Amino acid sequence: MATEKMANEKGALKVLVLHGPNLNLLGTRQPEIYGGETLADVNNALASRAEAAGVTLAHWQSNHEGELIDAIQAARDDGTSAIIINPAAYTHTSVAILDALNAFDGTVIEVHISNVHKREAFRHHSYVSLRADGVIAGLGTQGYHAALDAVMAAASKP
C-alpha cells in the first residue's frame, strides 16, 4: 500500500469512502445479492468505527461519473490519506475514474459487496484494480470495514 499522505497535516488519518452508481438503492435493490443494509447503515457504522479510532471519515455517493472524479481530485489537496471506493458499474467501464485515482498519492482500496468473479463475465474486469492497493470482493458490506481496517493498519506502520 502507498504510504504517502497516510496522515493529514494535523496528524489524523483522513479517509474518503466513495460509493458509485445505484448504491443509493442498497437494502432495496437485489437484496439477495447486496443484502438488506442501507447505504446509511453502512456509512453510519463506518463513521462510528472511524470516530472510535480517531480517524476522520467522509463519504460520498453519486450516480454520476464526473462527480466521483471531482471527489477524487478534491481528495488530492484536502489532506485525504486514503480512498475506499466501490465504483459499482463504473468498475468495468471507467478509464476516467482510473486516471483520477492514478493522480491520487494515497492508499486506494477497491470494495465490492458481491463476489464479482462469480457473476457475469463482464464484471470480472476492473479498471480500478489497476490502481488499487487492495481489492475486497464478496464480503458483503463487511468489505468496507475490512478496507477501513487495512487503511488504519497501513497508517500505523512505521
Tab-separated table of C-alpha atoms in Angstrom:
chain	number	residue	atom	x	y	z
A	1	MET	CA	0.000	0.000	0.000
A	2	ALA	CA	1.100	3.506	-0.637
A	3	THR	CA	2.452	5.201	2.451
A	4	GLU	CA	2.344	8.784	1.216
A	5	LYS	CA	-0.323	11.040	2.734
A	6	MET	CA	-1.169	8.462	5.410
A	7	ALA	CA	-1.800	11.285	7.849
A	8	ASN	CA	-3.046	14.745	7.054
A	9	GLU	CA	-1.322	17.900	8.216
A	10	LYS	CA	-2.826	17.582	11.723
A	11	GLY	CA	-1.574	14.003	12.024
A	12	ALA	CA	-5.044	12.424	11.837
A	13	LEU	CA	-5.855	9.794	9.274
A	14	LYS	CA	-8.432	11.121	6.808
A	15	VAL	CA	-10.369	8.613	4.694
A	16	LEU	CA	-12.836	9.210	1.881
A	17	VAL	CA	-15.388	6.485	1.133
A	18	LEU	CA	-16.837	6.729	-2.369
A	19	HIS	CA	-19.935	4.807	-3.439
A	20	GLY	CA	-20.759	4.582	-7.136
A	21	PRO	CA	-23.996	4.298	-9.085
A	22	ASN	CA	-27.058	2.568	-7.673
A	23	LEU	CA	-25.526	2.133	-4.222
A	24	ASN	CA	-28.076	4.675	-3.009
A	25	LEU	CA	-30.549	1.796	-3.504
A	26	LEU	CA	-28.649	-0.512	-1.154
A	27	GLY	CA	-31.044	-2.503	1.006
A	28	THR	CA	-33.835	-2.442	-1.562
A	29	ARG	CA	-32.105	-3.288	-4.864
A	30	GLN	CA	-31.471	-7.008	-5.282
A	31	PRO	CA	-31.121	-7.772	-1.560
A	32	GLU	CA	-30.377	-11.395	-2.469
A	33	ILE	CA	-27.074	-10.109	-3.926
A	34	TYR	CA	-26.345	-6.947	-1.953
A	35	GLY	CA	-28.040	-7.649	1.390
A	36	GLY	CA	-30.540	-5.706	3.452
A	37	GLU	CA	-28.335	-2.959	4.891
A	38	THR	CA	-28.947	0.507	3.523
A	39	LEU	CA	-26.203	2.888	2.457
A	40	ALA	CA	-26.985	4.973	5.541
A	41	ASP	CA	-26.437	1.857	7.692
A	42	VAL	CA	-23.050	1.283	6.066
A	43	ASN	CA	-21.976	4.919	6.371
A	44	ASN	CA	-23.135	5.203	9.996
A	45	ALA	CA	-21.304	2.028	11.024
A	46	LEU	CA	-18.113	3.157	9.299
A	47	ALA	CA	-18.373	6.633	10.820
A	48	SER	CA	-18.772	5.181	14.325
A	49	ARG	CA	-15.814	2.888	13.834
A	50	ALA	CA	-13.658	5.655	12.408
A	51	GLU	CA	-14.567	8.065	15.203
A	52	ALA	CA	-13.673	5.480	17.847
A	53	ALA	CA	-10.277	5.042	16.167
A	54	GLY	CA	-9.642	8.786	15.802
A	55	VAL	CA	-9.983	8.653	12.029
A	56	THR	CA	-11.659	11.424	10.056
A	57	LEU	CA	-14.081	9.846	7.606
A	58	ALA	CA	-16.090	11.394	4.796
A	59	HIS	CA	-18.421	9.552	2.460
A	60	TRP	CA	-19.977	10.385	-0.876
A	61	GLN	CA	-22.329	8.564	-3.219
A	62	SER	CA	-23.077	9.553	-6.768
A	63	ASN	CA	-24.691	8.032	-9.806
A	64	HIS	CA	-22.590	10.407	-11.933
A	65	GLU	CA	-19.071	9.541	-13.030
A	66	GLY	CA	-17.908	13.156	-13.142
A	67	GLU	CA	-18.966	13.793	-9.534
A	68	LEU	CA	-16.943	10.782	-8.384
A	69	ILE	CA	-13.955	12.091	-10.341
A	70	ASP	CA	-14.400	15.550	-8.792
A	71	ALA	CA	-14.365	13.961	-5.317
A	72	ILE	CA	-11.190	12.014	-6.104
A	73	GLN	CA	-9.499	15.144	-7.440
A	74	ALA	CA	-10.516	17.151	-4.368
A	75	ALA	CA	-9.011	14.438	-2.166
A	76	ARG	CA	-5.613	15.144	-3.722
A	77	ASP	CA	-5.438	18.524	-1.983
A	78	ASP	CA	-7.567	18.279	1.165
A	79	GLY	CA	-5.358	16.045	3.297
A	80	THR	CA	-7.119	12.798	2.442
A	81	SER	CA	-4.865	9.854	3.242
A	82	ALA	CA	-6.857	7.058	1.637
A	83	ILE	CA	-9.822	6.388	-0.594
A	84	ILE	CA	-12.097	3.403	-0.162
A	85	ILE	CA	-14.077	3.119	-3.371
A	86	ASN	CA	-16.905	0.941	-4.554
A	87	PRO	CA	-17.135	2.163	-8.131
A	88	ALA	CA	-20.044	-0.209	-8.818
A	89	ALA	CA	-20.733	-0.485	-12.571
A	90	TYR	CA	-18.019	2.095	-13.308
A	91	THR	CA	-15.535	-0.569	-12.197
A	92	HIS	CA	-15.818	-2.197	-15.600
A	93	THR	CA	-16.070	0.894	-17.790
A	94	SER	CA	-14.347	3.964	-16.371
A	95	VAL	CA	-10.868	4.775	-17.533
A	96	ALA	CA	-11.638	8.307	-16.308
A	97	ILE	CA	-12.005	7.117	-12.692
A	98	LEU	CA	-8.784	5.117	-13.091
A	99	ASP	CA	-6.993	8.231	-14.353
A	100	ALA	CA	-8.270	10.282	-11.411
A	101	LEU	CA	-7.159	7.608	-8.948
A	102	ASN	CA	-3.748	7.460	-10.624
A	103	ALA	CA	-3.348	11.162	-9.781
A	104	PHE	CA	-4.065	10.489	-6.070
A	105	ASP	CA	-0.970	9.735	-3.973
A	106	GLY	CA	-2.617	7.989	-1.027
A	107	THR	CA	-3.866	4.468	-0.490
A	108	VAL	CA	-6.767	3.191	-2.611
A	109	ILE	CA	-8.853	0.183	-1.590
A	110	GLU	CA	-11.468	-1.117	-4.036
A	111	VAL	CA	-14.556	-2.715	-2.474
A	112	HIS	CA	-17.332	-4.799	-4.000
A	113	ILE	CA	-20.217	-6.091	-1.924
A	114	SER	CA	-20.784	-9.119	-4.139
A	115	ASN	CA	-18.168	-11.521	-5.415
A	116	VAL	CA	-17.854	-10.082	-8.908
A	117	HIS	CA	-15.889	-13.154	-10.015
A	118	LYS	CA	-18.938	-15.373	-9.509
A	119	ARG	CA	-21.112	-13.107	-11.624
A	120	GLU	CA	-21.349	-12.227	-15.318
A	121	ALA	CA	-18.085	-12.347	-17.266
A	122	PHE	CA	-18.087	-8.590	-17.979
A	123	ARG	CA	-17.866	-7.968	-14.214
A	124	HIS	CA	-14.575	-9.858	-13.960
A	125	HIS	CA	-12.542	-6.938	-15.313
A	126	SER	CA	-11.829	-3.866	-13.227
A	127	TYR	CA	-10.100	-0.741	-14.443
A	128	VAL	CA	-9.919	0.481	-10.845
A	129	SER	CA	-7.909	-2.588	-9.804
A	130	LEU	CA	-5.042	-1.319	-11.934
A	131	ARG	CA	-4.573	1.440	-9.320
A	132	ALA	CA	-5.945	-0.157	-6.161
A	133	ASP	CA	-3.545	-1.125	-3.399
A	134	GLY	CA	-6.053	-3.759	-2.312
A	135	VAL	CA	-9.295	-5.266	-3.578
A	136	ILE	CA	-12.044	-6.719	-1.395
A	137	ALA	CA	-14.947	-8.544	-3.008
A	138	GLY	CA	-17.717	-10.808	-1.809
A	139	LEU	CA	-17.742	-9.985	1.910
A	140	GLY	CA	-20.976	-8.045	1.741
A	141	THR	CA	-20.919	-4.686	3.444
A	142	GLN	CA	-18.268	-6.048	5.822
A	143	GLY	CA	-15.865	-5.426	2.952
A	144	TYR	CA	-15.996	-1.714	3.775
A	145	HIS	CA	-14.955	-2.484	7.356
A	146	ALA	CA	-12.122	-4.703	6.131
A	147	ALA	CA	-10.977	-1.854	3.892
A	148	LEU	CA	-11.024	0.622	6.779
A	149	ASP	CA	-9.047	-1.864	8.890
A	150	ALA	CA	-6.475	-2.210	6.105
A	151	VAL	CA	-6.110	1.555	5.768
A	152	MET	CA	-5.708	2.005	9.524
A	153	ALA	CA	-3.173	-0.833	9.713
A	154	ALA	CA	-1.130	0.665	6.892
A	155	ALA	CA	-1.189	4.067	8.599
A	156	SER	CA	0.151	2.605	11.841
A	157	LYS	CA	3.200	1.044	10.190
A	158	PRO	CA	6.431	2.937	10.710
